[in-house]
Structures are given as structure tokens and as C-alpha cells.
Short mmCIF file of N, CA, C and O in Angstrom, two decimals:
data_model
loop_
_atom_site.label_atom_id
_atom_site.label_comp_id
_atom_site.label_asym_id
_atom_site.label_seq_id
_atom_site.Cartn_x
_atom_site.Cartn_y
_atom_site.Cartn_z
N MET A 1 -38.77 -133.93 30.07
CA MET A 1 -37.33 -132.82 30.15
C MET A 1 -36.30 -133.26 29.24
O MET A 1 -36.35 -133.39 28.86
N LEU A 2 -35.83 -132.01 28.48
CA LEU A 2 -34.81 -132.29 27.76
C LEU A 2 -33.85 -132.28 28.39
O LEU A 2 -33.35 -131.68 29.26
N SER A 3 -32.61 -133.08 27.35
CA SER A 3 -31.25 -133.25 27.92
C SER A 3 -30.58 -132.19 27.71
O SER A 3 -31.12 -131.34 27.19
N ASN A 4 -29.15 -132.30 28.58
CA ASN A 4 -28.56 -130.65 28.43
C ASN A 4 -27.86 -130.90 26.97
O ASN A 4 -28.15 -129.09 26.50
N SER A 5 -27.47 -132.16 25.94
CA SER A 5 -27.08 -131.61 24.88
C SER A 5 -28.27 -130.59 23.83
O SER A 5 -28.21 -129.64 23.10
N SER A 6 -29.49 -131.18 24.03
CA SER A 6 -31.18 -130.77 22.55
C SER A 6 -31.24 -129.73 23.54
O SER A 6 -31.04 -128.16 22.95
N GLN A 7 -30.96 -128.81 25.41
CA GLN A 7 -30.89 -127.96 25.01
C GLN A 7 -29.69 -126.80 25.11
O GLN A 7 -30.49 -125.62 24.10
N ASN A 8 -28.69 -127.40 24.85
CA ASN A 8 -26.94 -126.52 23.81
C ASN A 8 -27.76 -126.11 22.88
O ASN A 8 -27.48 -125.61 22.12
N ARG A 9 -27.82 -127.22 21.89
CA ARG A 9 -29.18 -127.08 20.76
C ARG A 9 -29.97 -126.11 20.16
O ARG A 9 -30.32 -125.76 19.22
N ILE A 10 -30.38 -125.80 21.01
CA ILE A 10 -31.67 -125.15 20.79
C ILE A 10 -31.21 -123.66 21.23
O ILE A 10 -31.75 -122.19 20.55
N VAL A 11 -30.26 -123.50 22.19
CA VAL A 11 -29.71 -122.67 22.67
C VAL A 11 -28.83 -121.38 21.22
O VAL A 11 -28.61 -121.16 20.83
N PHE A 12 -28.29 -123.08 20.84
CA PHE A 12 -27.04 -122.25 19.70
C PHE A 12 -28.17 -122.06 18.03
O PHE A 12 -27.72 -120.73 17.78
N LEU A 13 -29.21 -122.55 18.36
CA LEU A 13 -30.56 -122.62 16.99
C LEU A 13 -30.74 -120.75 17.71
O LEU A 13 -31.04 -120.44 16.54
N THR A 14 -31.29 -120.61 18.68
CA THR A 14 -31.62 -119.35 19.52
C THR A 14 -31.22 -118.39 18.23
O THR A 14 -30.97 -117.36 18.30
N LEU A 15 -28.93 -118.49 19.12
CA LEU A 15 -28.48 -117.51 18.65
C LEU A 15 -28.14 -117.24 17.93
O LEU A 15 -28.28 -116.21 16.80
N GLY A 16 -27.89 -118.32 16.89
CA GLY A 16 -27.62 -118.45 15.36
C GLY A 16 -29.05 -117.26 14.74
O GLY A 16 -28.99 -116.77 13.84
N LEU A 17 -29.60 -117.55 15.04
CA LEU A 17 -31.28 -117.03 13.73
C LEU A 17 -31.27 -115.87 14.64
O LEU A 17 -31.75 -115.44 14.14
N LEU A 18 -30.72 -115.16 15.54
CA LEU A 18 -30.77 -114.07 16.41
C LEU A 18 -29.96 -112.76 15.48
O LEU A 18 -30.13 -112.16 14.70
N VAL A 19 -28.12 -114.04 15.27
CA VAL A 19 -27.44 -112.93 14.19
C VAL A 19 -27.65 -113.27 12.86
O VAL A 19 -27.35 -112.20 11.93
N LEU A 20 -28.82 -113.88 12.61
CA LEU A 20 -29.26 -113.88 11.08
C LEU A 20 -30.02 -112.42 10.74
O LEU A 20 -30.48 -112.49 9.89
N LEU A 21 -31.31 -112.86 11.59
CA LEU A 21 -32.51 -112.10 11.81
C LEU A 21 -32.28 -110.39 12.11
O LEU A 21 -32.94 -109.65 11.79
N ALA A 22 -31.23 -110.56 13.06
CA ALA A 22 -30.96 -108.76 14.06
C ALA A 22 -30.61 -107.99 12.95
O ALA A 22 -31.19 -106.84 12.49
N PRO A 23 -29.61 -108.20 11.68
CA PRO A 23 -29.41 -107.53 10.89
C PRO A 23 -30.53 -107.21 9.92
O PRO A 23 -31.07 -106.41 9.46
N VAL A 24 -31.55 -108.36 9.80
CA VAL A 24 -33.13 -107.97 9.11
C VAL A 24 -33.70 -107.01 9.82
O VAL A 24 -34.11 -105.58 9.09
N VAL A 25 -33.90 -106.87 10.89
CA VAL A 25 -34.94 -105.82 11.53
C VAL A 25 -33.61 -104.80 11.21
O VAL A 25 -35.12 -103.46 11.13
N LEU A 26 -32.96 -104.06 11.96
CA LEU A 26 -31.99 -103.19 11.82
C LEU A 26 -32.08 -102.67 10.18
O LEU A 26 -32.08 -101.18 9.73
N LEU A 27 -32.45 -103.50 9.85
CA LEU A 27 -32.67 -102.97 7.66
C LEU A 27 -33.78 -102.49 7.70
O LEU A 27 -33.69 -101.26 6.99
N VAL A 28 -34.71 -102.92 8.30
CA VAL A 28 -36.20 -102.66 8.10
C VAL A 28 -36.22 -101.50 9.02
O VAL A 28 -37.45 -100.77 8.00
N LEU A 29 -35.87 -101.27 9.70
CA LEU A 29 -36.25 -99.83 10.28
C LEU A 29 -35.00 -99.05 9.52
O LEU A 29 -35.68 -97.62 9.60
N THR A 30 -34.05 -98.79 9.52
CA THR A 30 -33.14 -98.44 8.14
C THR A 30 -34.12 -97.66 7.09
O THR A 30 -33.63 -96.75 6.96
N LEU A 31 -35.04 -99.36 6.12
CA LEU A 31 -35.27 -98.54 5.39
C LEU A 31 -36.71 -97.81 5.84
O LEU A 31 -36.70 -96.82 4.87
N GLY A 32 -37.86 -98.17 7.49
CA GLY A 32 -38.25 -96.94 7.23
C GLY A 32 -38.13 -95.45 7.41
O GLY A 32 -39.24 -94.92 7.21
N PHE A 33 -37.36 -95.69 7.80
CA PHE A 33 -37.03 -93.90 8.64
C PHE A 33 -36.79 -93.61 7.39
O PHE A 33 -37.39 -92.26 7.26
N LEU A 34 -35.69 -94.25 6.39
CA LEU A 34 -35.00 -93.43 5.10
C LEU A 34 -36.49 -93.53 4.14
O LEU A 34 -35.98 -92.56 3.35
N VAL A 35 -37.85 -94.70 4.02
CA VAL A 35 -39.11 -93.80 3.52
C VAL A 35 -39.70 -93.00 4.05
O VAL A 35 -40.29 -91.57 3.45
N ILE A 36 -40.02 -92.41 5.53
CA ILE A 36 -40.22 -91.90 6.51
C ILE A 36 -39.70 -90.12 5.64
O ILE A 36 -40.90 -88.93 5.80
N THR A 37 -38.66 -90.30 6.18
CA THR A 37 -37.58 -89.05 5.76
C THR A 37 -37.61 -88.85 4.41
O THR A 37 -37.62 -87.17 4.11
N GLY A 38 -38.15 -89.32 3.51
CA GLY A 38 -38.01 -89.14 1.63
C GLY A 38 -36.86 -89.53 1.37
O GLY A 38 -36.82 -89.00 0.23
N ASP A 39 -35.76 -89.87 1.69
CA ASP A 39 -34.19 -90.20 0.82
C ASP A 39 -34.15 -91.40 0.22
O ASP A 39 -33.69 -91.90 -0.09
N LEU A 40 -35.94 -92.43 0.87
CA LEU A 40 -34.94 -93.26 -0.77
C LEU A 40 -36.29 -93.87 -0.82
O LEU A 40 -37.74 -93.08 0.17
N VAL A 41 -37.03 -94.31 -2.36
CA VAL A 41 -38.01 -94.63 -3.05
C VAL A 41 -37.92 -96.24 -2.92
O VAL A 41 -36.90 -96.32 -3.89
N LEU A 42 -38.54 -96.81 -2.24
CA LEU A 42 -38.74 -98.09 -2.56
C LEU A 42 -38.25 -98.93 -3.81
O LEU A 42 -37.62 -100.31 -4.45
N GLY A 43 -38.65 -98.13 -4.58
CA GLY A 43 -39.12 -98.70 -6.40
C GLY A 43 -37.73 -98.78 -7.09
O GLY A 43 -37.52 -99.77 -8.38
N ARG A 44 -36.98 -97.88 -6.12
CA ARG A 44 -35.89 -97.48 -7.22
C ARG A 44 -34.26 -98.68 -6.67
O ARG A 44 -33.37 -99.19 -6.73
N VAL A 45 -35.28 -99.58 -5.44
CA VAL A 45 -34.14 -99.70 -4.88
C VAL A 45 -34.08 -101.29 -5.30
O VAL A 45 -35.03 -102.42 -5.31
N THR A 46 -33.15 -102.62 -5.50
CA THR A 46 -32.51 -103.03 -6.22
C THR A 46 -32.11 -104.24 -5.30
O THR A 46 -31.78 -104.07 -4.70
N PRO A 47 -32.54 -105.91 -5.64
CA PRO A 47 -32.91 -106.75 -4.76
C PRO A 47 -31.17 -106.80 -4.19
O PRO A 47 -30.49 -107.54 -3.02
N LEU A 48 -29.90 -106.35 -4.89
CA LEU A 48 -28.75 -106.71 -4.65
C LEU A 48 -28.32 -106.28 -4.31
O LEU A 48 -27.55 -105.65 -3.41
N GLU A 49 -28.74 -104.68 -3.67
CA GLU A 49 -28.60 -103.14 -3.08
C GLU A 49 -28.91 -103.63 -1.23
O GLU A 49 -28.81 -103.47 -0.95
N PHE A 50 -30.86 -104.24 -1.68
CA PHE A 50 -31.01 -104.60 -0.36
C PHE A 50 -29.92 -106.26 0.22
O PHE A 50 -30.11 -105.80 1.65
N LEU A 51 -28.93 -106.71 -0.82
CA LEU A 51 -28.56 -107.91 -0.42
C LEU A 51 -27.22 -106.89 0.43
O LEU A 51 -26.38 -107.34 1.30
N GLU A 52 -26.46 -105.61 0.13
CA GLU A 52 -25.33 -105.04 0.41
C GLU A 52 -25.85 -104.53 1.90
O GLU A 52 -24.68 -104.80 2.79
N LEU A 53 -27.14 -103.85 1.99
CA LEU A 53 -26.73 -103.07 3.27
C LEU A 53 -27.22 -104.87 4.09
O LEU A 53 -26.79 -104.03 5.64
N TYR A 54 -28.20 -105.65 3.89
CA TYR A 54 -28.29 -107.02 5.10
C TYR A 54 -26.70 -107.45 5.03
O TYR A 54 -26.28 -107.23 6.38
N ILE A 55 -25.27 -107.48 4.79
CA ILE A 55 -24.22 -107.78 4.24
C ILE A 55 -23.58 -106.71 5.70
O ILE A 55 -22.78 -106.85 6.63
N ILE A 56 -24.10 -105.40 5.36
CA ILE A 56 -23.69 -104.44 5.90
C ILE A 56 -23.49 -104.61 7.17
O ILE A 56 -22.76 -104.34 8.36
N ASP A 57 -24.83 -105.04 7.34
CA ASP A 57 -25.42 -104.10 9.34
C ASP A 57 -24.82 -106.23 9.53
O ASP A 57 -25.24 -105.83 10.68
N LEU A 58 -25.04 -106.76 9.18
CA LEU A 58 -24.08 -108.28 9.66
C LEU A 58 -23.30 -107.96 10.10
O LEU A 58 -22.65 -108.65 10.82
N VAL A 59 -21.77 -106.78 9.24
CA VAL A 59 -21.21 -107.28 9.80
C VAL A 59 -20.72 -105.94 11.02
O VAL A 59 -19.69 -106.16 11.83
N VAL A 60 -21.36 -105.06 10.52
CA VAL A 60 -21.82 -104.31 11.80
C VAL A 60 -21.58 -105.13 13.26
O VAL A 60 -21.63 -104.63 14.36
N LEU A 61 -22.78 -105.29 13.36
CA LEU A 61 -23.30 -106.45 14.42
C LEU A 61 -22.66 -106.82 15.04
O LEU A 61 -22.65 -106.87 16.00
N VAL A 62 -22.32 -108.33 14.17
CA VAL A 62 -20.57 -108.83 14.20
C VAL A 62 -19.98 -108.31 15.05
O VAL A 62 -19.28 -107.49 16.55
N ALA A 63 -19.95 -106.84 14.11
CA ALA A 63 -18.43 -105.72 15.03
C ALA A 63 -18.85 -105.64 16.52
O ALA A 63 -17.58 -105.67 17.14
N VAL A 64 -19.76 -105.05 16.96
CA VAL A 64 -19.69 -104.58 17.87
C VAL A 64 -20.06 -105.71 18.93
O VAL A 64 -20.16 -105.12 20.29
N GLY A 65 -21.15 -107.18 18.28
CA GLY A 65 -20.67 -107.88 19.94
C GLY A 65 -19.57 -108.28 19.69
O GLY A 65 -19.89 -108.27 21.04
N TYR A 66 -18.60 -108.61 18.81
CA TYR A 66 -17.56 -109.14 18.55
C TYR A 66 -16.38 -107.80 20.13
O TYR A 66 -16.39 -108.48 21.21
N GLY A 67 -16.99 -106.24 19.41
CA GLY A 67 -16.25 -105.48 20.37
C GLY A 67 -16.69 -105.43 22.34
O GLY A 67 -16.43 -105.78 23.07
N VAL A 68 -18.05 -105.68 22.78
CA VAL A 68 -18.75 -106.29 23.82
C VAL A 68 -18.39 -107.10 24.25
O VAL A 68 -17.89 -106.97 25.35
N TYR A 69 -18.22 -108.25 23.71
CA TYR A 69 -17.17 -109.53 23.60
C TYR A 69 -16.01 -109.59 24.79
O TYR A 69 -15.53 -109.84 25.95
N ARG A 70 -15.39 -109.15 24.13
CA ARG A 70 -13.95 -108.21 23.99
C ARG A 70 -13.76 -107.67 25.53
O ARG A 70 -13.20 -107.31 26.70
N LEU A 71 -14.63 -106.64 25.42
CA LEU A 71 -14.45 -105.47 26.48
C LEU A 71 -15.13 -106.39 28.01
O LEU A 71 -14.42 -105.92 28.99
N THR A 72 -16.28 -106.71 27.56
CA THR A 72 -16.77 -108.01 28.99
C THR A 72 -15.49 -109.14 29.58
O THR A 72 -15.49 -109.15 31.19
N ILE A 73 -14.37 -109.81 28.51
CA ILE A 73 -13.29 -110.01 28.80
C ILE A 73 -12.27 -109.69 29.70
O ILE A 73 -11.90 -109.47 30.84
N TRP A 74 -12.03 -108.18 28.95
CA TRP A 74 -11.10 -107.35 29.76
C TRP A 74 -11.54 -107.46 30.97
O TRP A 74 -10.44 -106.78 31.79
N LEU A 75 -12.54 -106.55 30.99
CA LEU A 75 -13.48 -105.77 32.35
C LEU A 75 -13.13 -107.52 33.13
O LEU A 75 -13.00 -107.06 34.61
N VAL A 76 -13.15 -108.42 33.14
CA VAL A 76 -13.12 -109.65 34.14
C VAL A 76 -12.12 -109.70 34.40
O VAL A 76 -11.84 -110.40 35.68
N ALA A 77 -11.44 -109.94 33.48
CA ALA A 77 -9.74 -110.38 33.67
C ALA A 77 -9.09 -109.41 34.16
O ALA A 77 -8.31 -109.33 34.94
N HIS A 78 -9.51 -108.16 34.48
CA HIS A 78 -8.50 -106.50 35.42
C HIS A 78 -8.89 -106.34 36.46
O HIS A 78 -8.55 -105.78 37.53
N ARG A 79 -10.62 -105.74 36.00
CA ARG A 79 -11.40 -104.92 37.01
C ARG A 79 -12.11 -105.81 38.42
O ARG A 79 -12.21 -105.57 39.21
N LEU A 80 -12.71 -106.67 37.63
CA LEU A 80 -13.51 -107.58 38.80
C LEU A 80 -12.57 -108.08 39.69
O LEU A 80 -13.16 -107.69 41.17
N PRO A 81 -11.09 -108.49 39.64
CA PRO A 81 -9.99 -108.97 41.40
C PRO A 81 -10.18 -107.68 41.73
O PRO A 81 -10.24 -108.36 42.42
N ALA A 82 -9.70 -107.11 41.38
CA ALA A 82 -9.13 -105.70 42.24
C ALA A 82 -10.49 -105.09 42.46
O ALA A 82 -10.02 -105.28 43.85
N SER A 83 -12.13 -105.25 41.66
CA SER A 83 -13.05 -104.78 42.93
C SER A 83 -13.73 -105.98 44.06
O SER A 83 -13.64 -105.43 44.82
N LEU A 84 -13.08 -107.65 43.74
CA LEU A 84 -13.29 -107.96 45.30
C LEU A 84 -12.14 -107.69 45.53
O LEU A 84 -12.71 -108.17 47.14
N ASP A 85 -10.84 -108.46 45.51
CA ASP A 85 -9.87 -107.84 46.71
C ASP A 85 -10.35 -106.67 47.21
O ASP A 85 -10.93 -106.45 48.64
N GLU A 86 -10.80 -105.31 46.72
CA GLU A 86 -11.02 -104.37 47.73
C GLU A 86 -11.86 -104.46 48.68
O GLU A 86 -12.46 -103.71 49.53
N LEU A 87 -13.59 -105.00 48.13
CA LEU A 87 -14.69 -105.43 49.10
C LEU A 87 -14.11 -106.59 49.92
O LEU A 87 -14.75 -106.35 51.19
N ASP A 88 -13.13 -107.83 49.07
CA ASP A 88 -12.89 -107.58 50.82
C ASP A 88 -12.32 -107.44 51.69
O ASP A 88 -11.98 -107.82 52.94
N GLU A 89 -11.61 -106.57 51.83
CA GLU A 89 -10.84 -105.90 52.73
C GLU A 89 -11.96 -104.58 53.34
O GLU A 89 -11.59 -104.83 54.63
N ASP A 90 -13.06 -104.42 53.00
CA ASP A 90 -13.90 -103.45 53.90
C ASP A 90 -14.59 -104.23 54.52
O ASP A 90 -14.97 -104.35 55.78
N VAL A 91 -15.27 -106.22 53.92
CA VAL A 91 -15.25 -106.47 54.63
C VAL A 91 -14.16 -107.07 56.27
O VAL A 91 -14.80 -107.19 57.57
N GLY A 92 -14.04 -106.80 55.78
CA GLY A 92 -12.11 -107.22 56.97
C GLY A 92 -12.29 -106.02 58.12
O GLY A 92 -12.20 -106.91 59.16
N ASP A 93 -12.53 -104.82 57.64
CA ASP A 93 -12.00 -103.66 58.63
C ASP A 93 -13.26 -103.73 59.43
O ASP A 93 -13.04 -103.67 61.03
N ASP A 94 -14.39 -104.23 59.15
CA ASP A 94 -15.84 -104.34 59.96
C ASP A 94 -15.32 -105.18 60.71
O ASP A 94 -16.15 -104.86 61.72
N GLY A 95 -15.45 -106.39 60.71
CA GLY A 95 -14.72 -107.52 61.44
C GLY A 95 -16.06 -108.21 61.00
O GLY A 95 -16.28 -109.19 62.17
N THR A 96 -16.46 -108.43 60.83
CA THR A 96 -17.80 -109.15 59.73
C THR A 96 -17.39 -109.80 58.81
O THR A 96 -16.77 -109.42 58.16
#
């Protein structure tokens, strides 16, 4: 059995790899789409352009992830308590 600290390290390692590799997957999908549509010739793309695309994809992924995080925190802080209060009122009316 893994200890709690080992499990936390595995989770952090997995999240870190996901953050690093998700833009690569997005980059491959983007390049594949552009090659299929004929808008890009892979022989003309320099390694610096690949690095630029990777950084742009990484920034977009982090921005979207942060936006989802902030939206979730806001919903939990503002909407969830009101919903739970309404649920409690509905249960109280029925007498159960």
C-alpha cells in the first residue's frame, strides 16, 4: 500500500505531466488539421515555430484551466449555499 505522501506525489506528477503534455496533443491535432486542409507544409516549419505554437497552446490551456477553476470556486461560494437552502426548505415543507 502506498503512503499518503506517495499518493500525493503521484497525483502531482500526473497533473504536471498532463499540464506539459496536453499542449503537445493540442499542437499535434492543430498541425494535423492544418496539413489535411493544405494550409501548412511541415517541411517549411522551423523548430522555433513549433516552440512558439507549443507555448501559445500552453498559455491557452492554463488560461482556460484557471477560468474553469475560478468559475467553480465562484459557483461553490455563491450558488451552492442558496441551492442547499432551497433544498432544505423543500424537505421541511413535506415534513420528511
